XYZ file of C-alpha atoms in Angstrom:
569
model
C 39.609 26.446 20.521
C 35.958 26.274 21.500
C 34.733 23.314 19.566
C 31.014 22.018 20.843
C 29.028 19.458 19.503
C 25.317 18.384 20.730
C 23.768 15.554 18.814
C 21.703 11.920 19.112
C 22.662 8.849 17.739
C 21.550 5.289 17.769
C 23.672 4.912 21.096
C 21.827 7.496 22.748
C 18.249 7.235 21.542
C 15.887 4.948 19.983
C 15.038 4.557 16.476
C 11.755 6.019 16.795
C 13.233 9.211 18.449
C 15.754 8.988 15.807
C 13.192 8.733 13.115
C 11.176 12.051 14.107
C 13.962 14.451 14.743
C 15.982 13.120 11.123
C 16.906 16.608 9.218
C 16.176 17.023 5.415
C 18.478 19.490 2.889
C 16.755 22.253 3.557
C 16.007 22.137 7.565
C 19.739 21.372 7.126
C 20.364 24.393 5.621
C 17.935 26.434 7.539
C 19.455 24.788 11.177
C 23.401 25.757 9.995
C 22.220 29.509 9.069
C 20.508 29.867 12.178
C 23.400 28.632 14.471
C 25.852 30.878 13.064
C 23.210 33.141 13.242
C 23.508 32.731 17.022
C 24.907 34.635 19.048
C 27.285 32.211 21.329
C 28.423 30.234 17.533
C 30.502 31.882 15.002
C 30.788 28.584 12.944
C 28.868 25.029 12.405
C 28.666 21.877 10.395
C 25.612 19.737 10.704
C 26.610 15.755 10.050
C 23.337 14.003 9.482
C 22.837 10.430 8.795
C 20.222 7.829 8.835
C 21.955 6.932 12.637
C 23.384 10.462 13.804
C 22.382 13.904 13.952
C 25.070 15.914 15.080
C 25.427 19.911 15.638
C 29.361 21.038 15.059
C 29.687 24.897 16.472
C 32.531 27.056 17.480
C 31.218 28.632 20.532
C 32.327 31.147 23.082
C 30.676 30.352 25.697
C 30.078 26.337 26.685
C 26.790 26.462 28.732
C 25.021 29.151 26.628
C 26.195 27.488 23.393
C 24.660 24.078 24.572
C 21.392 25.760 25.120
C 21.340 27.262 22.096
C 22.665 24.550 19.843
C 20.211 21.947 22.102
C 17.307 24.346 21.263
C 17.967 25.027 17.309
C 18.041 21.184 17.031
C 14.777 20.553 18.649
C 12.925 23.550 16.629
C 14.431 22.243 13.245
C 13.666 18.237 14.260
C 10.029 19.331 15.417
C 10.878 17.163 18.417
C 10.119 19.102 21.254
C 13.588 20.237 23.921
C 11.966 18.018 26.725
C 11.422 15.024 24.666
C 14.548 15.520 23.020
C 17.242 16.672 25.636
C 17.552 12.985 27.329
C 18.974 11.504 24.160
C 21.237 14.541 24.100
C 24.935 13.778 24.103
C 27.524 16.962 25.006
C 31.133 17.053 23.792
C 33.412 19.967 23.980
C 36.901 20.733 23.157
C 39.590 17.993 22.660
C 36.369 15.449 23.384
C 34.865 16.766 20.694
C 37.400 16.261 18.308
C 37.852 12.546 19.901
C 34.360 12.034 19.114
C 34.385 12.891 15.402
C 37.875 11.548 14.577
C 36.128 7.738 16.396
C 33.152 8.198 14.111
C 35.538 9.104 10.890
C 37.073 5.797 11.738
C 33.895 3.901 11.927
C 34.101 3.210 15.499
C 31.073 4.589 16.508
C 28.487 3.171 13.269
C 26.111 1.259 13.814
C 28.312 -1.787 12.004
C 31.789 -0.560 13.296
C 34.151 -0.036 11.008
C 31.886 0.633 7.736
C 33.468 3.499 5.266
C 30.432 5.236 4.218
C 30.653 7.441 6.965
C 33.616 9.569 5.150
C 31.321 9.751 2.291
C 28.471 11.872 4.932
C 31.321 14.023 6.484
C 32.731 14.819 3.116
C 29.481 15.847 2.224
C 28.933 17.762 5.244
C 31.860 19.550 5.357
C 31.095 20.314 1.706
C 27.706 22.045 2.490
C 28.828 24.111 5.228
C 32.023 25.706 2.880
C 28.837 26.408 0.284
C 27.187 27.947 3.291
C 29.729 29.604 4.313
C 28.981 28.141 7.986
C 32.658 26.663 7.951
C 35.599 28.826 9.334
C 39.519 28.030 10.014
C 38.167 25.294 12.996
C 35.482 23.362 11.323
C 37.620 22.898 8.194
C 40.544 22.188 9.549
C 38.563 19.641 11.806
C 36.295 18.096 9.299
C 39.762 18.085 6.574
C 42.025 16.245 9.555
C 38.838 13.916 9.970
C 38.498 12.825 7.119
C 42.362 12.293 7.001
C 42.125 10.339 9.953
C 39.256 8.086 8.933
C 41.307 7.615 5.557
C 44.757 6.618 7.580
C 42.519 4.027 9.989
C 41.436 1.923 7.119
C 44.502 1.482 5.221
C 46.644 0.960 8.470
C 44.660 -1.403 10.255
C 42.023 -4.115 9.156
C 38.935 -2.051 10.871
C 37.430 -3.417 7.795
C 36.972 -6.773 9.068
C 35.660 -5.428 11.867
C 32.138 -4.908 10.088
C 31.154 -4.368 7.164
C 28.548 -2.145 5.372
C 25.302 -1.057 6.640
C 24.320 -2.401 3.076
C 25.981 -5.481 3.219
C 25.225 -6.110 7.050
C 21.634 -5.734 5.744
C 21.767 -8.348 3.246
C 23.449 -10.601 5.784
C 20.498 -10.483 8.090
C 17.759 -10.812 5.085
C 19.575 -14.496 4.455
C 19.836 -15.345 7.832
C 23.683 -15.332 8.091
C 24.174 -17.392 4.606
C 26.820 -16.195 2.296
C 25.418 -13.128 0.646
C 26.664 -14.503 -2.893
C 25.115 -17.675 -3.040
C 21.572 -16.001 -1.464
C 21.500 -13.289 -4.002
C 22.316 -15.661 -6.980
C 19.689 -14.875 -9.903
C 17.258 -13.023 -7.820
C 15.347 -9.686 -9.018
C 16.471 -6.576 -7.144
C 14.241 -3.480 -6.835
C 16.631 -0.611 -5.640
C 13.834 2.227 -4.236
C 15.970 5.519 -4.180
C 19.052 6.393 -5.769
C 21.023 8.304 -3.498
C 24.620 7.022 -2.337
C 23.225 4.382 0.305
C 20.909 3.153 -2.960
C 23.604 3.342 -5.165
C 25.726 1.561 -2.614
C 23.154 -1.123 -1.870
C 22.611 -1.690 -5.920
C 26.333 -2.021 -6.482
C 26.601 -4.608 -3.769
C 24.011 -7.049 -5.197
C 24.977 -6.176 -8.621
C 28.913 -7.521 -7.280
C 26.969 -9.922 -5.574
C 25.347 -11.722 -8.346
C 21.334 -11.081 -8.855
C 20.326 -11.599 -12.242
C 18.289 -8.179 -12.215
C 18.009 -4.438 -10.629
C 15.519 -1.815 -11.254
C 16.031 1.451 -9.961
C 13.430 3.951 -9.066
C 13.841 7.405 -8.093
C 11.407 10.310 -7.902
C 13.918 11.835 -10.457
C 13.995 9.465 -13.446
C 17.565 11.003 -15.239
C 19.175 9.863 -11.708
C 17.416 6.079 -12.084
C 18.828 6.175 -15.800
C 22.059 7.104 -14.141
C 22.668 4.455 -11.686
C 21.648 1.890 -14.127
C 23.681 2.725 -16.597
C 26.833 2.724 -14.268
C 25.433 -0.755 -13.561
C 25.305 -2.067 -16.965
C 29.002 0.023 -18.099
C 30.110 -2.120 -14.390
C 33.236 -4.020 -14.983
C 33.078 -7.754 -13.296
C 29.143 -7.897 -13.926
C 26.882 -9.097 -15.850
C 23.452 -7.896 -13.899
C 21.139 -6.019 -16.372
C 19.694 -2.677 -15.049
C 16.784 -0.659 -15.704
C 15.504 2.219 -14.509
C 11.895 3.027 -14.100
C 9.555 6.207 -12.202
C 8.368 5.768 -8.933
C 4.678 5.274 -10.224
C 6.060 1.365 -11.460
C 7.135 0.668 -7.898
C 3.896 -1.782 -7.069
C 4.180 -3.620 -10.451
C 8.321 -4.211 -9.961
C 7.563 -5.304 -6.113
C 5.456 -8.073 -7.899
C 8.284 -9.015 -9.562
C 10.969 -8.470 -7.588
C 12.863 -11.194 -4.572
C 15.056 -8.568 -2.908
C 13.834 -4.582 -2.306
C 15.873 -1.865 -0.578
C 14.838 1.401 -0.238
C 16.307 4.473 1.043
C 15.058 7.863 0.150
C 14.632 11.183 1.711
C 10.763 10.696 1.719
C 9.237 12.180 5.142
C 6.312 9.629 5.011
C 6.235 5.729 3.744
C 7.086 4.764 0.233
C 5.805 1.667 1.157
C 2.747 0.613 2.889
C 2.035 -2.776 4.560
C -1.168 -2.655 2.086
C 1.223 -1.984 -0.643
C 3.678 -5.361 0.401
C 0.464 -7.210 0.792
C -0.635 -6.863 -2.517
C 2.485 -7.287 -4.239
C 3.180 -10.573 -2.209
C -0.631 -11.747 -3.163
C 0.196 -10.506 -7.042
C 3.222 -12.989 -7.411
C 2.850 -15.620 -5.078
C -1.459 -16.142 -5.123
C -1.102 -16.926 -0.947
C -2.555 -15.136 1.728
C -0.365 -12.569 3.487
C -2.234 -12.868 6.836
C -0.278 -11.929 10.319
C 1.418 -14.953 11.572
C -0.233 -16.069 14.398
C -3.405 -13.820 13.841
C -6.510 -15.198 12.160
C -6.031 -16.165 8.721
C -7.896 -15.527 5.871
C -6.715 -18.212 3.432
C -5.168 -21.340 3.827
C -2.267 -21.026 6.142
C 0.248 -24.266 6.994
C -1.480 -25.830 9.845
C -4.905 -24.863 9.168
C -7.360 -27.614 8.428
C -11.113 -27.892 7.997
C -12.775 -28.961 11.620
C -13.482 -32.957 11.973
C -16.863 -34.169 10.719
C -18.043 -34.104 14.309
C -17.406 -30.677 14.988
C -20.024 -28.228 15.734
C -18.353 -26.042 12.448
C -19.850 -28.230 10.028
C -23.634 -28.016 11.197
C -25.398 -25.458 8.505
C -25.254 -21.661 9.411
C -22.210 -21.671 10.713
C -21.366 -18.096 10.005
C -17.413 -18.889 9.317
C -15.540 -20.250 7.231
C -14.121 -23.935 8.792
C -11.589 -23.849 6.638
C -10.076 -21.241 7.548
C -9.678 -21.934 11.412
C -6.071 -22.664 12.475
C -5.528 -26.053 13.811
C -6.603 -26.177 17.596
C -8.191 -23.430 18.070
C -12.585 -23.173 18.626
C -14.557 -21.469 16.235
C -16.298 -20.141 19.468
C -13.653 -18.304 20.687
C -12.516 -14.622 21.245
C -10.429 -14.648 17.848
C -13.404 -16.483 15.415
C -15.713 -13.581 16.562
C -13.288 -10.322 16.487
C -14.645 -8.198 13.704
C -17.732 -9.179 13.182
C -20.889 -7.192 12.795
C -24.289 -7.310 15.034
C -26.135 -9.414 12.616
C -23.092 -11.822 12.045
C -22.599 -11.742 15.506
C -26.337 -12.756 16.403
C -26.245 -15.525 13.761
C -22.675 -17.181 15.295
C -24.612 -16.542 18.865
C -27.184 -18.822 17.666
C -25.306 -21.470 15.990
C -23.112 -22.124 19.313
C -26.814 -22.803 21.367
C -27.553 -25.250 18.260
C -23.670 -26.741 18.986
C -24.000 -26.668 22.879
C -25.757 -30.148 22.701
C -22.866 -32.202 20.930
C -20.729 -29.706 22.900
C -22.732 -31.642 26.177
C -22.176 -34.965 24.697
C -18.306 -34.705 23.929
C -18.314 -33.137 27.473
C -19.561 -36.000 29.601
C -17.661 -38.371 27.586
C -14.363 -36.641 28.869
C -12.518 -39.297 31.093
C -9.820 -37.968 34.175
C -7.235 -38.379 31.741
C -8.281 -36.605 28.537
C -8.622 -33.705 31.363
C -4.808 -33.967 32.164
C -3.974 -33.861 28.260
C -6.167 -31.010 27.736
C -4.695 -29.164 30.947
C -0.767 -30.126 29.226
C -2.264 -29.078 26.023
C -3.391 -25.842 27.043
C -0.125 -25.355 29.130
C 1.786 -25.702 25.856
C -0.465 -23.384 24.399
C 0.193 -20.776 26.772
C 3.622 -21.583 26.465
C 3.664 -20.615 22.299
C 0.844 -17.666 22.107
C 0.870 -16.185 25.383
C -2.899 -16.710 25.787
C -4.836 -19.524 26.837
C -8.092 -19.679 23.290
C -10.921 -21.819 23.520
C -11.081 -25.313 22.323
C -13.015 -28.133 20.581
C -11.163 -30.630 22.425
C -8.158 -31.588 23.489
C -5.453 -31.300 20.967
C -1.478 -31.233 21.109
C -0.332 -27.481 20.895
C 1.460 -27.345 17.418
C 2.960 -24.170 15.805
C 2.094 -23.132 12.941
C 4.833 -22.979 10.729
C 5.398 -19.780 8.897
C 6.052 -20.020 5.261
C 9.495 -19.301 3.617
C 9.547 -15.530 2.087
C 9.027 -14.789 -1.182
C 9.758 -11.346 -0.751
C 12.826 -9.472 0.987
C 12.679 -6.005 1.939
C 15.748 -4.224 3.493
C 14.510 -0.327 4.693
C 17.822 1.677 4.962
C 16.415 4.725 5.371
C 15.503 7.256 8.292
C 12.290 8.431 8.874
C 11.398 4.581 7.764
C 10.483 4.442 4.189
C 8.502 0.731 4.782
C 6.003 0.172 7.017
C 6.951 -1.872 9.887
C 3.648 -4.262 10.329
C 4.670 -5.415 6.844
C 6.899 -7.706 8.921
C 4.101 -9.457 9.945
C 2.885 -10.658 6.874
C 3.185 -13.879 5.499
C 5.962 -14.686 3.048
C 7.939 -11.350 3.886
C 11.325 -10.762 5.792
C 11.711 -7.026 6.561
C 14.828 -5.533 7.763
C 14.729 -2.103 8.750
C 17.536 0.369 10.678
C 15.755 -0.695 13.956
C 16.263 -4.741 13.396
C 20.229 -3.839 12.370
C 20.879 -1.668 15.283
C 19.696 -4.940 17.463
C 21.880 -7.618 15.684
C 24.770 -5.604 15.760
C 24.427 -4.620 19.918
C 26.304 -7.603 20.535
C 28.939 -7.725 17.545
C 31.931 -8.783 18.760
C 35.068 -6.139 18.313
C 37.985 -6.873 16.466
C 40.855 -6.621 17.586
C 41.994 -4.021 15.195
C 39.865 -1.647 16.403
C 42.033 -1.319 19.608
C 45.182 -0.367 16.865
C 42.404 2.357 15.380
C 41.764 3.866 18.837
C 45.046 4.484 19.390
C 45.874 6.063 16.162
C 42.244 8.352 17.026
C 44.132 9.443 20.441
C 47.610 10.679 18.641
C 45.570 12.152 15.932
C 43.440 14.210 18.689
C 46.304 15.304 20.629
C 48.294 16.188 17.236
C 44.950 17.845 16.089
C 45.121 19.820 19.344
C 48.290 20.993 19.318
C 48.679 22.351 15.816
C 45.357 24.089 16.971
C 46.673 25.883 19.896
C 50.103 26.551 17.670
C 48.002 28.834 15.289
C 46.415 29.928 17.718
C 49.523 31.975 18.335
C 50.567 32.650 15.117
C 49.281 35.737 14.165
C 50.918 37.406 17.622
C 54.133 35.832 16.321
C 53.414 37.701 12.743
C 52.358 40.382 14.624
C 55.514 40.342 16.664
C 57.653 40.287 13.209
C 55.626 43.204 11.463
C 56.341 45.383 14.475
C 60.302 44.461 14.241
C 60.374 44.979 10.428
C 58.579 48.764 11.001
C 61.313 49.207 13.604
C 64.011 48.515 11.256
C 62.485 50.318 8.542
C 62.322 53.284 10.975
C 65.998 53.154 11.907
C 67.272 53.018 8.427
C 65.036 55.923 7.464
C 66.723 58.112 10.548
C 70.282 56.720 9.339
C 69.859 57.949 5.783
C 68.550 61.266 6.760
C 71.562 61.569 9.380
C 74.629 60.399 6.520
C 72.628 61.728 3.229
C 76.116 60.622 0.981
C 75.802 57.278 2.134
C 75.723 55.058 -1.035
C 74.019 52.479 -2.417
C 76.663 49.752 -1.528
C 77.186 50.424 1.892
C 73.426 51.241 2.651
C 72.712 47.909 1.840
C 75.233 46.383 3.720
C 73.931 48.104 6.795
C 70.151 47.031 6.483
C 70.718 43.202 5.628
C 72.728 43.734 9.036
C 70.455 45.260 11.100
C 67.691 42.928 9.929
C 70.019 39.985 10.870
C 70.494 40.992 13.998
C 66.584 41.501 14.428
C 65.877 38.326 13.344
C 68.741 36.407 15.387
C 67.166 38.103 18.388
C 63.619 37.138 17.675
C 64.390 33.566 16.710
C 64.868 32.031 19.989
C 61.794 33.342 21.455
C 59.186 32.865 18.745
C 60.003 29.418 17.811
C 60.041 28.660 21.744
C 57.327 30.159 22.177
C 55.307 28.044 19.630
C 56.352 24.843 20.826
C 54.850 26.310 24.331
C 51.911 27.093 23.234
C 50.958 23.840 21.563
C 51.196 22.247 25.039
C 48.259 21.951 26.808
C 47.599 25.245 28.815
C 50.064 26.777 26.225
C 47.173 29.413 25.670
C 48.118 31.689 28.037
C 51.759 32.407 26.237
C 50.073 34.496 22.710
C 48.895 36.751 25.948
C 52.313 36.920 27.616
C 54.077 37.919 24.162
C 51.086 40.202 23.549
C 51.956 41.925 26.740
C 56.063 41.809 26.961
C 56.083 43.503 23.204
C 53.449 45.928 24.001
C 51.678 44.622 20.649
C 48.504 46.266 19.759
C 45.804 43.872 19.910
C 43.903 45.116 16.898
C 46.931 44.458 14.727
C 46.883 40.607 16.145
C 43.045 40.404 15.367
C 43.625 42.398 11.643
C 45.862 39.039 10.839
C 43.737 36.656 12.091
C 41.197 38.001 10.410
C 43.356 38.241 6.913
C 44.741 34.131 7.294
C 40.704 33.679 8.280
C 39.721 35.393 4.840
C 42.451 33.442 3.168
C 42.016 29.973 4.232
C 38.134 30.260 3.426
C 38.813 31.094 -0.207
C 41.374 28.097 -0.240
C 38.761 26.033 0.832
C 35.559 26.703 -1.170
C 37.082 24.077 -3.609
C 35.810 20.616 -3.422
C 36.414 18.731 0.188
């Protein structure tokens, strides 16, 4: 067995790597072709997800095949080899079964424990048989895999480990609140309906929003996923399905928004968020903490006194958060040269209350400004300019109207729409944060253990077939032999009869068979050991078997297990 695997996950790399080097269908497709294509890989599965990429080859040599395999995945991400190769993880041989048995089980997602993963091997297994990139190893290792990931689940509670990426998701959009109560008669807009979508629109649907519309670039799959929502037993959401050109009008509408599609660029723009936040709720989507542009909590119009009520002030009083100088570096950003001049000369008109106010200023309306500013410092990170002294106060952000969770990889949101004003966006990034520190249950420890027998179990049936066909090779070569002999008998005693003919073969094969017992069943329990290799060699060798008889039935149980498993994984 030669099994190598070079891949990136969230583990190894960051999202944005991540993000650039995710794999469509068809560089999917085009990367497995070309591997087996290659000359140090006669096999390959690719297992892509929105947190993995992962290259499955069996290879004959280790450190040509991890060049090769490291290259096709950096020509096919359009990352380039040097960029990508320190995010590179290497696993080969009985570690690379470990690996993909843990990540069956769910102990290497993002959330551990979630399920979906068996749904992406399944699927991956399922393209390479349609390929016809999978051989005896890869489905034999992607079949005991999925076995695996099956037996951890319904033997242990990994469950409670974690839970769904989906439902981890939701968690974090309410802020750890129970996801039933949050959800309660809200409006879901499901963007995508592929099985995370599908999973995602299930969960609210279970979960209790009143609504979910479904869009999808193909409309019959939207109609499909909402009608398996309405037909839904223990629900009573209603579901509709609508093109992708309605998006903007349902995000007006909607509370909650996930989206995960196989889009390469955004399906959502911050623009896009903006406008469908200013469409429902009439308020101001400005960056909190930047300058505002409507009326934001804390902002107030400047005191009668104030230099920003003289006439010609340029700007808009209003609009000035609490505190802060309409003189200053912020009130000014943006504007052009004949704005500019005309704020320039309104600050010389304000310089003479600015005087007044000035030597008015006692020793201890100093120390409150220097404690104000402090404070100040303390909450933006930058000292601004101001009118006088004030108390530093932050300005509250207001509660979101809108929720978006982002579930996809490349990003299908835009990630400044976090910044905007009545909007709580969760995105693959954000999850992979909140779940660095998740604490382990201690189930997983029972799952690990059940990974480790299945490994070694997985190795030693391996290295078991491995000698099989010199064992059937072995048995041919006896059966000729006695064929032989009982040939040379009957042309030696031509009157033998029918009766006593038969008597004599059924012996002679007994006898061939009592000798060759011992030895071949032996031998197979020797060579699933580890360093049992070497014994198909030492049989090859003591029988004098021909080697291209060995290969011829490898090559037949090859051609027979791959037509046995072109069915469904």
């Amino acid at each position: 067995m030669s099994l190598l695997v070079v891949g990136l996950s969230h583990r190894s790399a960051p999202v944005s790597v991540l993000e650039r080097a995710s794999l469509g269908a068809d560089a999917q497709t085009k990367l497995l072709q070309d591997t087996v294509a290659a000359e140090p890989a006669a096999e390959a599965a690719v297992l892509a997800t929105c947190n993995r990429i992962e290259l499955y080859a069996d290879v004959d040599k280790f450190h040509a095949g991890v060049a090769e395999l490291s290259t096709l995945l950096a020509q096919h991400s359009g990352v380039g080899l040097e960029e990508l190769t320190p995010y590179l993880y290497v696993h080969y041989e009985d570690r690379a079964v470990h690996h993909l048995f843990s990540v069956a089980c769910g102990l290497d997602s993002m959330v551990v424990g979630e399920g979906q993963i068996l749904g992406q091997i399944k699927d991956s297994l399922a393209r390479a048989q349609e390929l016809h990139t999978a051989g005896r190893l890869t489905n034999d290792l992607f079949q005991q895999a999925l076995r695996v990931g099956k037996r951890a689940h319904s033997e242990t509670g990994i469950d409670r480990a974690g839970q769904s990426l989906v439902t981890f998701g939701l968690e974090q959009l309410s802020r750890g609140a129970d996801v039933g109560a949050w959800t309660a008669g809200k409006r879901a807009l499901i963007i995508g309906a592929g099985s995370m979508s599908s999973l995602a629109a299930a969960t609210l649907a279970r979960a209790g929003v009143a609504e979910v519309v479904v869009a999808n670039r193909t409309f019959e799959r939207a109609e499909r996923l909402a009608r398996i929502l309405t037909d839904a037993h223990g629900t009573d959401v209603v579901a509709r399905a609508v093109p992708m050109e309605s998006v903007p009008a349902e995000l007006t509408r909607a509370d909650v928004a996930v989206s995960c599609t196989g889009a390469t660029g955004l399906v959502l723009t911050a623009e896009a968020v903006a406008t469908a936040v200013e469409g429902r709720a009439g308020t101001s989507t400005a960056p909190a903490g930047g300058p505002a542009t409507g009326e934001q909590p804390g902002a107030r119009a400047l005191p009668p006194t104030s230099v920003g009520t003289e006439e010609g002030c340029p700007l808009d009083p209003a609009a000035v958060q609490a505190g802060f100088s309409v003189f200053g570096e912020a009130a000014v950003a943006g504007m052009d040269a004949a704005t500019l001049e005309q704020h320039a000369a309104w600050v010389d008109r304000g310089t003479v209350v600015q005087r007044r106010e000035d030597a008015r200023r006692s020793a201890e309306a100093d120390a409150e400004l220097i404690g104000a500013l402090a404070a100040t410092v303390a909450t933006v990170g930058r000292i601004p300019e101001r009118r006088r002294p004030e108390p530093a106060v932050d300005a509250a952000r207001p509660e979101p109207v809108l929720f978006l969770l982002d579930l996809a990889m490349p990003r299908d949101i835009d990630a400044a729409a976090h910044r905007l004003s009545g909007v709580r966006l969760v995105d693959i990034e954000s999850l992979a944060d909140a779940s660095a520190d998740a604490p382990m249950a201690a189930d997983v420890d029972q799952v690990r253990r059940i990974v480790s027998d299945e490994v070694a179990a997985f190795g030693a049936a391996q290295r078991a077939a491995h000698i099989t066909p010199t064992v059937v090779a072995l048995r041919t070569m006896a059966a000729d032999v006695v064929a032989g002999e009982i040939a040379r008998l009957e042309g030696r005693l031509p009157g033998l009869d029918d009766k006593h003919r038969s008597e004599i073969v059924q012996t002679v094969r007994r006898v061939v068979d009592k000798l060759l017992h011992a030895p071949t069943v032996r031998v197979k329990q020797l060579a699933s050991e580890p360093g049992g290799a070497g014994y198909a060699d030492a049989l090859r060798t003591l029988f004098d078997l021909d080697p291209e008889t060995v290969a011829a039935v490898s090559r037949a149980e090859d051609s027979t297990d791959e037509k046995q498993n072109r069915g469904p994984a």
